[in-house]
PDB file of C-alpha atoms and ligand atoms in Angstrom:
ATOM      1  CA  UNK T  21       0.000   0.000   0.000  1.00  0.00           C
ATOM      2  CA  UNK T  22       1.315   3.436  -0.900  1.00  0.00           C
ATOM      3  CA  UNK T  23       0.821   6.842   0.612  1.00  0.00           C
ATOM      4  CA  UNK T  24      -2.585   8.425   1.183  1.00  0.00           C
ATOM      5  CA  UNK T  25      -1.419  11.696  -0.265  1.00  0.00           C
ATOM      6  CA  UNK T  26       0.265  12.451  -3.588  1.00  0.00           C
ATOM      7  CA  UNK T  27       0.850  16.127  -4.225  1.00  0.00           C
ATOM      8  CA  UNK T  28       2.555  16.024  -7.634  1.00  0.00           C
ATOM      9  CA  UNK T  29       1.074  14.358 -10.753  1.00  0.00           C
ATOM     10  CA  UNK T  30       0.750  15.057 -14.488  1.00  0.00           C
ATOM     11  CA  UNK T  31      -1.963  14.277 -17.037  1.00  0.00           C
ATOM     12  CA  UNK T  32      -2.410  14.516 -20.802  1.00  0.00           C
ATOM     13  CA  UNK T  33      -3.076  18.234 -20.278  1.00  0.00           C
ATOM     14  CA  UNK T  34       0.691  18.598 -20.034  1.00  0.00           C
ATOM     15  CA  UNK T  35       3.199  15.789 -20.586  1.00  0.00           C
ATOM     16  CA  UNK T  36       1.538  12.881 -18.760  1.00  0.00           C
ATOM     17  CA  UNK T  37       0.232   9.760 -20.487  1.00  0.00           C
ATOM     18  CA  UNK T  38      -3.085   9.376 -18.648  1.00  0.00           C
ATOM     19  CA  UNK T  39      -6.133  11.613 -18.877  1.00  0.00           C
ATOM     20  CA  UNK T  40      -7.191  13.220 -15.578  1.00  0.00           C
ATOM     21  CA  UNK T  41      -9.953  10.589 -15.380  1.00  0.00           C
ATOM     22  CA  UNK T  42      -7.556   7.676 -15.833  1.00  0.00           C
ATOM     23  CA  UNK T  43      -5.047   9.238 -13.456  1.00  0.00           C
ATOM     24  CA  UNK T  44      -7.576   9.671 -10.641  1.00  0.00           C
ATOM     25  CA  UNK T  45      -8.956   6.152 -11.181  1.00  0.00           C
ATOM     26  CA  UNK T  46      -5.449   4.716 -10.934  1.00  0.00           C
ATOM     27  CA  UNK T  47      -4.517   6.830  -7.906  1.00  0.00           C
ATOM     28  CA  UNK T  48      -7.755   5.909  -6.133  1.00  0.00           C
ATOM     29  CA  UNK T  49      -7.269   2.199  -6.824  1.00  0.00           C
ATOM     30  CA  UNK T  50      -3.803   2.490  -5.343  1.00  0.00           C
ATOM     31  CA  UNK T  51      -5.174   3.980  -2.133  1.00  0.00           C
ATOM     32  CA  UNK T  52      -4.464   7.664  -2.736  1.00  0.00           C
ATOM     33  CA  UNK T  53      -7.167   9.817  -1.125  1.00  0.00           C
ATOM     34  CA  UNK T  54      -5.658  13.306  -1.376  1.00  0.00           C
ATOM     35  CA  UNK T  55      -4.159  14.112  -4.756  1.00  0.00           C
ATOM     36  CA  UNK T  56      -2.985  17.242  -6.497  1.00  0.00           C
ATOM     37  CA  UNK T  57      -3.074  17.509 -10.267  1.00  0.00           C
ATOM     38  CA  UNK T  58      -0.039  19.682 -11.071  1.00  0.00           C
ATOM     39  CA  UNK T  59       0.291  19.932 -14.839  1.00  0.00           C
ATOM     40  CA  UNK T  60       3.021  22.169 -16.277  1.00  0.00           C
ATOM     41  CA  UNK T  61       1.803  25.728 -16.911  1.00  0.00           C
ATOM     42  CA  UNK T  62      -1.844  24.748 -17.242  1.00  0.00           C
ATOM     43  CA  UNK T  63      -5.002  24.293 -15.203  1.00  0.00           C
ATOM     44  CA  UNK T  64      -7.001  22.983 -18.148  1.00  0.00           C
ATOM     45  CA  UNK T  65      -7.156  19.437 -16.799  1.00  0.00           C
ATOM     46  CA  UNK T  66      -8.872  20.571 -13.616  1.00  0.00           C
ATOM     47  CA  UNK T  67     -12.512  20.688 -14.820  1.00  0.00           C
ATOM     48  CA  UNK T  68     -12.315  17.032 -15.922  1.00  0.00           C
ATOM     49  CA  UNK T  69     -10.435  16.091 -12.755  1.00  0.00           C
ATOM     50  CA  UNK T  70     -13.034  17.699 -10.483  1.00  0.00           C
ATOM     51  CA  UNK T  71     -15.876  16.085 -12.437  1.00  0.00           C
ATOM     52  CA  UNK T  72     -14.325  12.654 -11.808  1.00  0.00           C
ATOM     53  CA  UNK T  73     -13.350  13.382  -8.204  1.00  0.00           C
ATOM     54  CA  UNK T  74     -17.022  14.076  -7.441  1.00  0.00           C
ATOM     55  CA  UNK T  75     -17.713  10.370  -7.889  1.00  0.00           C
ATOM     56  CA  UNK T  76     -15.367   9.546  -5.024  1.00  0.00           C
ATOM     57  CA  UNK T  77     -16.743  11.074  -1.809  1.00  0.00           C
ATOM     58  CA  UNK T  78     -13.670  10.077   0.205  1.00  0.00           C
ATOM     59  CA  UNK T  79     -11.226  11.587  -2.290  1.00  0.00           C
ATOM     60  CA  UNK T  80      -9.886  15.131  -2.092  1.00  0.00           C
ATOM     61  CA  UNK T  81      -8.553  16.741  -5.242  1.00  0.00           C
ATOM     62  CA  UNK T  82      -6.222  19.699  -4.824  1.00  0.00           C
ATOM     63  CA  UNK T  83      -6.141  22.135  -7.755  1.00  0.00           C
ATOM     64  CA  UNK T  84      -2.450  22.560  -8.537  1.00  0.00           C
ATOM     65  CA  UNK T  85       0.131  23.546 -11.113  1.00  0.00           C
ATOM     66  CA  UNK T  86       3.874  23.181 -11.728  1.00  0.00           C
ATOM     67  CA  UNK T  87       5.837  26.128 -13.058  1.00  0.00           C
ATOM     68  CA  UNK T  88       9.461  26.266 -14.191  1.00  0.00           C
ATOM     69  CA  UNK T  89      11.618  29.159 -13.137  1.00  0.00           C
ATOM     70  CA  UNK T  90      14.600  30.896 -14.548  1.00  0.00           C
ATOM     71  CA  UNK T  91      17.686  30.141 -12.514  1.00  0.00           C
ATOM     72  CA  UNK T  92      20.825  30.061 -14.686  1.00  0.00           C
ATOM     73  CA  UNK T  93      22.135  26.549 -15.205  1.00  0.00           C
ATOM     74  CA  UNK T  94      19.492  24.857 -13.128  1.00  0.00           C
ATOM     75  CA  UNK T  95      15.937  23.517 -13.267  1.00  0.00           C
ATOM     76  CA  UNK T  96      13.992  25.032 -10.398  1.00  0.00           C
ATOM     77  CA  UNK T  97      10.355  23.941 -10.485  1.00  0.00           C
ATOM     78  CA  UNK T  98       7.729  25.337  -8.154  1.00  0.00           C
ATOM     79  CA  UNK T  99       4.411  23.708  -7.382  1.00  0.00           C
ATOM     80  CA  UNK T 100       1.339  25.706  -6.432  1.00  0.00           C
ATOM     81  CA  UNK T 101      -1.424  23.980  -4.492  1.00  0.00           C
ATOM     82  CA  UNK T 102      -4.949  25.294  -3.974  1.00  0.00           C
ATOM     83  CA  UNK T 103      -4.654  27.852  -6.754  1.00  0.00           C
ATOM     84  CA  UNK T 104      -7.722  29.852  -7.678  1.00  0.00           C
ATOM     85  CA  UNK T 105      -7.715  28.494 -11.203  1.00  0.00           C
ATOM     86  CA  UNK T 106     -10.622  30.627 -12.424  1.00  0.00           C
ATOM     87  CA  UNK T 107      -8.581  33.823 -12.175  1.00  0.00           C
ATOM     88  CA  UNK T 108      -8.458  35.612 -15.573  1.00  0.00           C
ATOM     89  CA  UNK T 109      -5.138  37.369 -15.059  1.00  0.00           C
ATOM     90  CA  UNK T 110      -3.501  34.086 -14.058  1.00  0.00           C
ATOM     91  CA  UNK T 111      -4.937  32.312 -17.090  1.00  0.00           C
ATOM     92  CA  UNK T 112      -3.568  35.018 -19.398  1.00  0.00           C
ATOM     93  CA  UNK T 113      -0.115  34.506 -17.939  1.00  0.00           C
ATOM     94  CA  UNK T 114      -0.403  30.747 -18.421  1.00  0.00           C
ATOM     95  CA  UNK T 115      -1.559  31.157 -22.029  1.00  0.00           C
ATOM     96  CA  UNK T 116       1.555  33.210 -22.708  1.00  0.00           C
ATOM     97  CA  UNK T 117       3.801  30.597 -21.124  1.00  0.00           C
ATOM     98  CA  UNK T 118       2.170  27.826 -23.164  1.00  0.00           C
ATOM     99  CA  UNK T 119       2.628  29.803 -26.391  1.00  0.00           C
ATOM    100  CA  UNK T 120       6.297  30.205 -25.621  1.00  0.00           C
ATOM    101  CA  UNK T 121       6.517  26.432 -25.027  1.00  0.00           C
ATOM    102  CA  UNK T 122       5.201  25.909 -28.542  1.00  0.00           C
ATOM    103  CA  UNK T 123       7.773  28.210 -30.187  1.00  0.00           C
ATOM    104  CA  UNK T 124      10.537  26.584 -28.190  1.00  0.00           C
ATOM    105  CA  UNK T 125       9.436  23.060 -29.134  1.00  0.00           C
ATOM    106  CA  UNK T 126       9.529  24.053 -32.796  1.00  0.00           C
ATOM    107  CA  UNK T 127      13.077  25.324 -32.399  1.00  0.00           C
ATOM    108  CA  UNK T 128      14.087  22.049 -30.752  1.00  0.00           C
ATOM    109  CA  UNK T 129      12.540  20.147 -33.683  1.00  0.00           C
ATOM    110  CA  UNK T 130      14.576  22.359 -36.060  1.00  0.00           C
ATOM    111  CA  UNK T 131      17.748  21.566 -34.151  1.00  0.00           C
ATOM    112  CA  UNK T 132      17.022  17.839 -34.311  1.00  0.00           C
ATOM    113  CA  UNK T 133      16.581  18.123 -38.056  1.00  0.00           C
ATOM    114  CA  UNK T 134      19.975  19.838 -38.328  1.00  0.00           C
ATOM    115  CA  UNK T 135      21.449  17.032 -36.216  1.00  0.00           C
ATOM    116  CA  UNK T 136      20.115  14.484 -38.705  1.00  0.00           C
ATOM    117  CA  UNK T 137      17.501  13.175 -36.239  1.00  0.00           C
ATOM    118  CA  UNK T 138      14.283  14.660 -37.603  1.00  0.00           C
ATOM    119  CA  UNK T 139      10.956  14.182 -35.880  1.00  0.00           C
ATOM    120  CA  UNK T 140       7.589  14.823 -37.456  1.00  0.00           C
ATOM    121  CA  UNK T 141       6.189  18.108 -36.140  1.00  0.00           C
ATOM    122  CA  UNK T 142       2.660  16.804 -36.725  1.00  0.00           C
ATOM    123  CA  UNK T 143       3.463  13.875 -34.485  1.00  0.00           C
ATOM    124  CA  UNK T 144       4.823  16.124 -31.712  1.00  0.00           C
ATOM    125  CA  UNK T 145       1.649  18.209 -31.959  1.00  0.00           C
ATOM    126  CA  UNK T 146      -0.563  15.163 -31.850  1.00  0.00           C
ATOM    127  CA  UNK T 147       1.310  13.696 -28.858  1.00  0.00           C
ATOM    128  CA  UNK T 148       0.873  17.009 -27.058  1.00  0.00           C
ATOM    129  CA  UNK T 149      -2.815  17.122 -28.014  1.00  0.00           C
ATOM    130  CA  UNK T 150      -4.630  20.014 -26.393  1.00  0.00           C
ATOM    131  CA  UNK T 151      -2.043  20.176 -23.654  1.00  0.00           C
ATOM    132  CA  UNK T 152       1.068  22.185 -22.888  1.00  0.00           C
ATOM    133  CA  UNK T 153       3.837  20.862 -25.160  1.00  0.00           C
ATOM    134  CA  UNK T 154       7.069  19.799 -23.463  1.00  0.00           C
ATOM    135  CA  UNK T 155      10.295  17.941 -24.043  1.00  0.00           C
ATOM    136  CA  UNK T 156       8.726  14.556 -23.206  1.00  0.00           C
ATOM    137  CA  UNK T 157       6.508  14.874 -26.302  1.00  0.00           C
ATOM    138  CA  UNK T 158       9.570  15.453 -28.486  1.00  0.00           C
ATOM    139  CA  UNK T 159      11.320  12.588 -26.696  1.00  0.00           C
ATOM    140  CA  UNK T 160       8.439  10.246 -27.548  1.00  0.00           C
ATOM    141  CA  UNK T 161       8.520  11.384 -31.193  1.00  0.00           C
ATOM    142  CA  UNK T 162      12.275  10.621 -31.230  1.00  0.00           C
ATOM    143  CA  UNK T 163      11.560   7.113 -29.924  1.00  0.00           C
ATOM    144  CA  UNK T 164       8.847   6.573 -32.540  1.00  0.00           C
ATOM    145  CA  UNK T 165      11.171   7.791 -35.305  1.00  0.00           C
ATOM    146  CA  UNK T 166      13.683   5.131 -34.213  1.00  0.00           C
ATOM    147  CA  UNK T 167      16.440   7.608 -33.326  1.00  0.00           C
ATOM    148  CA  UNK T 168      16.564   6.488 -29.685  1.00  0.00           C
ATOM    149  CA  UNK T 169      15.283   3.506 -27.759  1.00  0.00           C
ATOM    150  CA  UNK T 170      13.655   5.303 -24.828  1.00  0.00           C
ATOM    151  CA  UNK T 171      12.466   8.651 -23.517  1.00  0.00           C
ATOM    152  CA  UNK T 172      15.366   8.632 -21.068  1.00  0.00           C
ATOM    153  CA  UNK T 173      17.847   8.109 -23.883  1.00  0.00           C
ATOM    154  CA  UNK T 174      16.265  10.981 -25.825  1.00  0.00           C
ATOM    155  CA  UNK T 175      16.954  13.242 -22.839  1.00  0.00           C
ATOM    156  CA  UNK T 176      20.449  11.873 -22.298  1.00  0.00           C
ATOM    157  CA  UNK T 177      21.523  12.275 -25.922  1.00  0.00           C
ATOM    158  CA  UNK T 178      19.604  15.356 -27.119  1.00  0.00           C
ATOM    159  CA  UNK T 179      17.105  17.076 -24.866  1.00  0.00           C
ATOM    160  CA  UNK T 180      18.691  17.587 -21.457  1.00  0.00           C
ATOM    161  CA  UNK T 181      19.731  21.090 -20.522  1.00  0.00           C
ATOM    162  CA  UNK T 182      23.233  20.420 -21.839  1.00  0.00           C
ATOM    163  CA  UNK T 183      22.026  18.392 -24.840  1.00  0.00           C
ATOM    164  CA  UNK T 184      22.591  19.523 -28.455  1.00  0.00           C
ATOM    165  CA  UNK T 185      18.888  20.018 -29.222  1.00  0.00           C
ATOM    166  CA  UNK T 186      18.029  21.913 -26.040  1.00  0.00           C
ATOM    167  CA  UNK T 187      16.420  25.330 -26.292  1.00  0.00           C
ATOM    168  CA  UNK T 188      15.627  27.571 -23.328  1.00  0.00           C
ATOM    169  CA  UNK T 189      12.088  28.776 -22.904  1.00  0.00           C
ATOM    170  CA  UNK T 190      10.478  31.807 -21.405  1.00  0.00           C
ATOM    171  CA  UNK T 191      10.436  31.508 -17.668  1.00  0.00           C
ATOM    172  CA  UNK T 192       9.802  33.667 -14.678  1.00  0.00           C
ATOM    173  CA  UNK T 193      12.182  34.047 -11.761  1.00  0.00           C
ATOM    174  CA  UNK T 194      11.353  31.936  -8.688  1.00  0.00           C
ATOM    175  CA  UNK T 195      10.277  35.084  -6.828  1.00  0.00           C
ATOM    176  CA  UNK T 196       7.927  35.993  -9.704  1.00  0.00           C
ATOM    177  CA  UNK T 197       6.421  32.501  -9.741  1.00  0.00           C
ATOM    178  CA  UNK T 198       5.902  32.590  -5.969  1.00  0.00           C
ATOM    179  CA  UNK T 199       4.279  36.005  -6.289  1.00  0.00           C
ATOM    180  CA  UNK T 200       2.067  34.818  -9.163  1.00  0.00           C
ATOM    181  CA  UNK T 201       0.938  31.744  -7.227  1.00  0.00           C
ATOM    182  CA  UNK T 202       0.369  33.636  -4.004  1.00  0.00           C
ATOM    183  CA  UNK T 203      -1.755  36.194  -5.886  1.00  0.00           C
ATOM    184  CA  UNK T 204      -4.189  33.368  -6.732  1.00  0.00           C
ATOM    185  CA  UNK T 205      -4.127  31.961  -3.176  1.00  0.00           C
ATOM    186  CA  UNK T 206      -1.757  29.163  -4.195  1.00  0.00           C
ATOM    187  CA  UNK T 207       0.596  27.615  -1.640  1.00  0.00           C
ATOM    188  CA  UNK T 208       4.042  27.543  -3.312  1.00  0.00           C
ATOM    189  CA  UNK T 209       6.417  24.656  -2.669  1.00  0.00           C
ATOM    190  CA  UNK T 210       9.788  23.710  -4.150  1.00  0.00           C
ATOM    191  CA  UNK T 211       9.696  20.590  -6.350  1.00  0.00           C
ATOM    192  CA  UNK T 212      12.387  17.848  -6.490  1.00  0.00           C
ATOM    193  CA  UNK T 213      15.162  19.836  -4.735  1.00  0.00           C
ATOM    194  CA  UNK T 214      17.730  17.049  -4.255  1.00  0.00           C
ATOM    195  CA  UNK T 215      20.136  18.002  -7.019  1.00  0.00           C
ATOM    196  CA  UNK T 216      19.812  21.777  -6.932  1.00  0.00           C
ATOM    197  CA  UNK T 217      23.086  23.615  -6.513  1.00  0.00           C
ATOM    198  CA  UNK T 218      23.180  26.175  -3.732  1.00  0.00           C
ATOM    199  CA  UNK T 219      19.990  24.781  -2.219  1.00  0.00           C
ATOM    200  CA  UNK T 220      20.419  26.502   1.130  1.00  0.00           C
ATOM    201  CA  UNK T 221      20.849  29.949  -0.418  1.00  0.00           C
ATOM    202  CA  UNK T 222      17.890  29.293  -2.681  1.00  0.00           C
ATOM    203  CA  UNK T 223      15.714  28.243   0.257  1.00  0.00           C
ATOM    204  CA  UNK T 224      16.631  31.371   2.121  1.00  0.00           C
ATOM    205  CA  UNK T 225      15.615  33.514  -0.845  1.00  0.00           C
ATOM    206  CA  UNK T 226      12.437  31.587  -1.629  1.00  0.00           C
ATOM    207  CA  UNK T 227      11.244  31.358   1.956  1.00  0.00           C
ATOM    208  CA  UNK T 228      11.459  35.128   2.172  1.00  0.00           C
ATOM    209  CA  UNK T 229       9.449  35.310  -1.055  1.00  0.00           C
ATOM    210  CA  UNK T 230       6.664  33.158   0.434  1.00  0.00           C
ATOM    211  CA  UNK T 231       7.598  29.508  -0.115  1.00  0.00           C
ATOM    212  CA  UNK T 232       5.698  27.299   2.363  1.00  0.00           C
ATOM    213  CA  UNK T 233       7.068  23.833   1.696  1.00  0.00           C
ATOM    214  CA  UNK T 234       9.339  21.603  -0.339  1.00  0.00           C
ATOM    215  CA  UNK T 235       9.339  18.077  -1.660  1.00  0.00           C
ATOM    216  CA  UNK T 236      11.152  15.745   0.706  1.00  0.00           C
ATOM    217  CA  UNK T 237       9.534  12.489  -0.466  1.00  0.00           C
ATOM    218  CA  UNK T 238       9.980  12.024  -4.196  1.00  0.00           C
ATOM    219  CA  UNK T 239      10.518   9.158  -6.642  1.00  0.00           C
ATOM    220  CA  UNK T 240      13.889   7.507  -5.951  1.00  0.00           C
ATOM    221  CA  UNK T 241      14.945   9.701  -2.991  1.00  0.00           C
ATOM    222  CA  UNK T 242      16.744   7.412  -0.540  1.00  0.00           C
ATOM    223  CA  UNK T 243      16.258   7.581   3.254  1.00  0.00           C
ATOM    224  CA  UNK T 244      19.533   9.552   3.509  1.00  0.00           C
ATOM    225  CA  UNK T 245      18.302  12.150   1.067  1.00  0.00           C
ATOM    226  CA  UNK T 246      14.932  12.328   2.841  1.00  0.00           C
ATOM    227  CA  UNK T 247      16.713  12.944   6.158  1.00  0.00           C
ATOM    228  CA  UNK T 248      18.894  15.690   4.693  1.00  0.00           C
ATOM    229  CA  UNK T 249      15.922  17.425   3.066  1.00  0.00           C
ATOM    230  CA  UNK T 250      13.770  17.048   6.167  1.00  0.00           C
ATOM    231  CA  UNK T 251      16.519  18.771   8.169  1.00  0.00           C
ATOM    232  CA  UNK T 252      16.521  21.659   5.711  1.00  0.00           C
ATOM    233  CA  UNK T 253      12.724  21.871   5.726  1.00  0.00           C
ATOM    234  CA  UNK T 254      12.819  22.095   9.524  1.00  0.00           C
ATOM    235  CA  UNK T 255      15.462  24.764   9.480  1.00  0.00           C
ATOM    236  CA  UNK T 256      13.546  26.944   7.038  1.00  0.00           C
ATOM    237  CA  UNK T 257      10.183  26.191   8.618  1.00  0.00           C
ATOM    238  CA  UNK T 258       8.883  24.571   5.427  1.00  0.00           C
ATOM    239  CA  UNK T 259       6.336  21.749   5.208  1.00  0.00           C
ATOM    240  CA  UNK T 260       8.106  18.483   4.247  1.00  0.00           C
ATOM    241  CA  UNK T 261       5.822  17.434   1.373  1.00  0.00           C
ATOM    242  CA  UNK T 262       6.174  15.137  -1.607  1.00  0.00           C
ATOM    243  CA  UNK T 263       4.718  13.475  -4.634  1.00  0.00           C
ATOM    244  CA  UNK T 264       5.314  10.818  -7.242  1.00  0.00           C
ATOM    245  CA  UNK T 265       5.554  13.295 -10.167  1.00  0.00           C
ATOM    246  CA  UNK T 266       3.698  10.555 -12.008  1.00  0.00           C
ATOM    247  CA  UNK T 267       3.794  10.964 -15.797  1.00  0.00           C
ATOM    248  CA  UNK T 268       3.181   7.366 -16.804  1.00  0.00           C
ATOM    249  CA  UNK T 269       6.092   6.996 -19.173  1.00  0.00           C
ATOM    250  CA  UNK T 270       7.999   4.412 -17.191  1.00  0.00           C
ATOM    251  CA  UNK T 271      11.744   4.510 -16.718  1.00  0.00           C
ATOM    252  CA  UNK T 272      13.733   3.544 -13.684  1.00  0.00           C
ATOM    253  CA  UNK T 273      13.023   6.648 -11.582  1.00  0.00           C
ATOM    254  CA  UNK T 274       9.318   6.860 -12.245  1.00  0.00           C
ATOM    255  CA  UNK T 275       6.868   5.911  -9.524  1.00  0.00           C
ATOM    256  CA  UNK T 276       3.193   5.006  -9.568  1.00  0.00           C
ATOM    257  CA  UNK T 277       0.756   7.438  -7.936  1.00  0.00           C
ATOM    258  CA  UNK T 278       1.151   7.160  -4.151  1.00  0.00           C
ATOM    259  CA  UNK T 279       4.361   5.132  -4.426  1.00  0.00           C
ATOM    260  CA  UNK T 280       6.289   7.451  -2.092  1.00  0.00           C
ATOM    261  CA  UNK T 281       6.696   7.318   1.699  1.00  0.00           C
ATOM    262  CA  UNK T 282       4.857  10.613   2.259  1.00  0.00           C
ATOM    263  CA  UNK T 283       3.329  10.614   5.773  1.00  0.00           C
ATOM    264  CA  UNK T 284      -0.211  11.950   6.360  1.00  0.00           C
ATOM    265  CA  UNK T 285       0.816  14.586   8.878  1.00  0.00           C
ATOM    266  CA  UNK T 286       2.437  17.164   6.548  1.00  0.00           C
ATOM    267  CA  UNK T 287      -0.417  16.682   4.074  1.00  0.00           C
ATOM    268  CA  UNK T 288      -2.913  17.490   6.824  1.00  0.00           C
ATOM    269  CA  UNK T 289      -0.854  20.549   7.695  1.00  0.00           C
ATOM    270  CA  UNK T 290      -0.999  21.661   4.066  1.00  0.00           C
ATOM    271  CA  UNK T 291      -4.800  21.298   4.085  1.00  0.00           C
ATOM    272  CA  UNK T 292      -4.977  23.203   7.374  1.00  0.00           C
ATOM    273  CA  UNK T 293      -2.854  26.021   5.956  1.00  0.00           C
ATOM    274  CA  UNK T 294      -5.092  26.186   2.882  1.00  0.00           C
ATOM    275  CA  UNK T 295      -8.141  26.403   5.136  1.00  0.00           C
ATOM    276  CA  UNK T 296      -6.491  29.075   7.234  1.00  0.00           C
ATOM    277  CA  UNK T 297      -5.835  31.124   4.127  1.00  0.00           C
ATOM    278  CA  UNK T 298      -9.386  30.643   2.934  1.00  0.00           C
ATOM    279  CA  UNK T 299      -8.525  28.493  -0.079  1.00  0.00           C
ATOM    280  CA  UNK T 300     -10.356  25.298   0.704  1.00  0.00           C
ATOM    281  CA  UNK T 301     -13.658  26.362  -0.814  1.00  0.00           C
ATOM    282  CA  UNK T 302     -12.033  25.828  -4.217  1.00  0.00           C
ATOM    283  CA  UNK T 303     -11.948  22.077  -3.535  1.00  0.00           C
TER     284      UNK T 303
HETATM  285  P1  AMP W 423       9.946  20.868 -20.227  1.00  0.00           P
HETATM  286  O1  AMP W 423       8.840  21.308 -19.324  1.00  0.00           O
HETATM  287  O2  AMP W 423       9.547  20.865 -21.652  1.00  0.00           O
HETATM  288  O3  AMP W 423      11.245  21.596 -19.984  1.00  0.00           O
HETATM  289  O4  AMP W 423      10.210  19.331 -19.868  1.00  0.00           O
HETATM  290  C1  AMP W 423      10.455  18.983 -18.531  1.00  0.00           C
HETATM  291  C2  AMP W 423       9.926  17.596 -18.261  1.00  0.00           C
HETATM  292  O5  AMP W 423      10.743  16.653 -18.924  1.00  0.00           O
HETATM  293  C3  AMP W 423       9.995  17.213 -16.805  1.00  0.00           C
HETATM  294  O6  AMP W 423       8.802  17.541 -16.137  1.00  0.00           O
HETATM  295  C4  AMP W 423      10.167  15.725 -16.835  1.00  0.00           C
HETATM  296  O7  AMP W 423       8.897  15.125 -16.920  1.00  0.00           O
HETATM  297  C5  AMP W 423      10.843  15.464 -18.145  1.00  0.00           C
HETATM  298  N1  AMP W 423      12.271  15.153 -17.989  1.00  0.00           N
HETATM  299  C6  AMP W 423      13.273  15.975 -17.661  1.00  0.00           C
HETATM  300  N2  AMP W 423      14.457  15.347 -17.647  1.00  0.00           N
HETATM  301  C7  AMP W 423      14.186  14.046 -17.996  1.00  0.00           C
HETATM  302  C8  AMP W 423      14.989  12.869 -18.166  1.00  0.00           C
HETATM  303  N3  AMP W 423      16.316  12.889 -17.994  1.00  0.00           N
HETATM  304  N4  AMP W 423      14.369  11.715 -18.523  1.00  0.00           N
HETATM  305  C9  AMP W 423      13.030  11.704 -18.711  1.00  0.00           C
HETATM  306  N5  AMP W 423      12.228  12.776 -18.560  1.00  0.00           N
HETATM  307  C10 AMP W 423      12.792  13.926 -18.199  1.00  0.00           C
HETATM  308 ZN1   ZN W 424       6.597  16.854 -16.859  1.00  0.00          ZN
HETATM  309 FE1   FE W 425       9.330  19.191 -12.345  1.00  0.00          FE
HETATM  310 FE1   FE W 426       6.399  17.426 -12.424  1.00  0.00          FE
END
C-alpha cells in the first residue's frame, strides 16, 4: 500500500500519459485519497479532474500547477497547491507561457533536423494534443522515429539542458512565480530539490518570497536524502511534502501514484494552511 497523499502528478493536459480521469482512477485504486493535479503551466485538466473526483466522496482533489523558473544553469520547479484556477489574469499569464513552449518546441525540432535526427512536427503536436507541449513529447517522437530507444535516452543524448537540441524557454524568476501563485491563493512549494546547486541559499531567498514547503519524499529519494531534506525543511520552517511526479512513461526513476513514503501529517498541515488562508472552498 502506498501513501494516502500524492501532491505532484501530471496528465495529458501537459506531458503525462493518462487523462485526468484515468489518473484519478489509478490513484484511487492504489489507495491515494488526497491528490494534487499539477500539470506544467496549465489548469485545463482541472474541470475534468473535479468532475471525476465528485464520484469519489472520500477523495480530495487539490487544484495545482507546476511552473518552471529561470535560474541560470538549473531547473527550479515550483508547485502551487490550492490555486484559484478561475482567475483571468492568471490564465492570461499561463496562455503566454504555453505559447512560448510551442515556439521553443519548434526550435528544438529544427535543431534535431539539423542534427540528422528529424521528428515529425505533426506527431509532436498530436502527442501534445490540447495540452502544454514539453520535451517529453519530443522525446516520444524521437523514440517513434527510431532515433533512440527510450524517452530517457532521448533526454540523455539530445534534450537535457546540456544536450545539443536543447532550447531555453520563457520563464519567470522563482520570486515571480511565488508572487504569481500567491496572488491566486496558491501555496508555493519547491519541487524535487535534491540536485539543486546552492539549495540553502535558494531556500533562504524563496522562503522570504513566500515559499511554504518543499518536496522531501519524491521518486527515488533514498532515506539519507529524505533525512537531509527534512533537516533543511525544519530549518527553514517549510512543510516536508512530496509526490510521485507521475507521468506514466515508465523509466527507472518513475513511480506510480502514491508510491512514495509521504506521511499523512504534513499533508494534513498543508490542508490546514489552505483552510487558514481561505482556499479550501475551491476544492
Ligand atoms: P519541459 O517542461 O519541456 O522543460 O520538460 C520537462 C519535463 O521533462 C519534466 O517535467 C520531466 O517530466 C521530463 N524530464 C526531464 N528530464 C528528464 C529525463 N532525464 N528523462 C526523462 N524525462 C525527463
Ligand atoms: Zn513533466
Ligand atoms: Fe518538475
Ligand atoms: Fe512534475
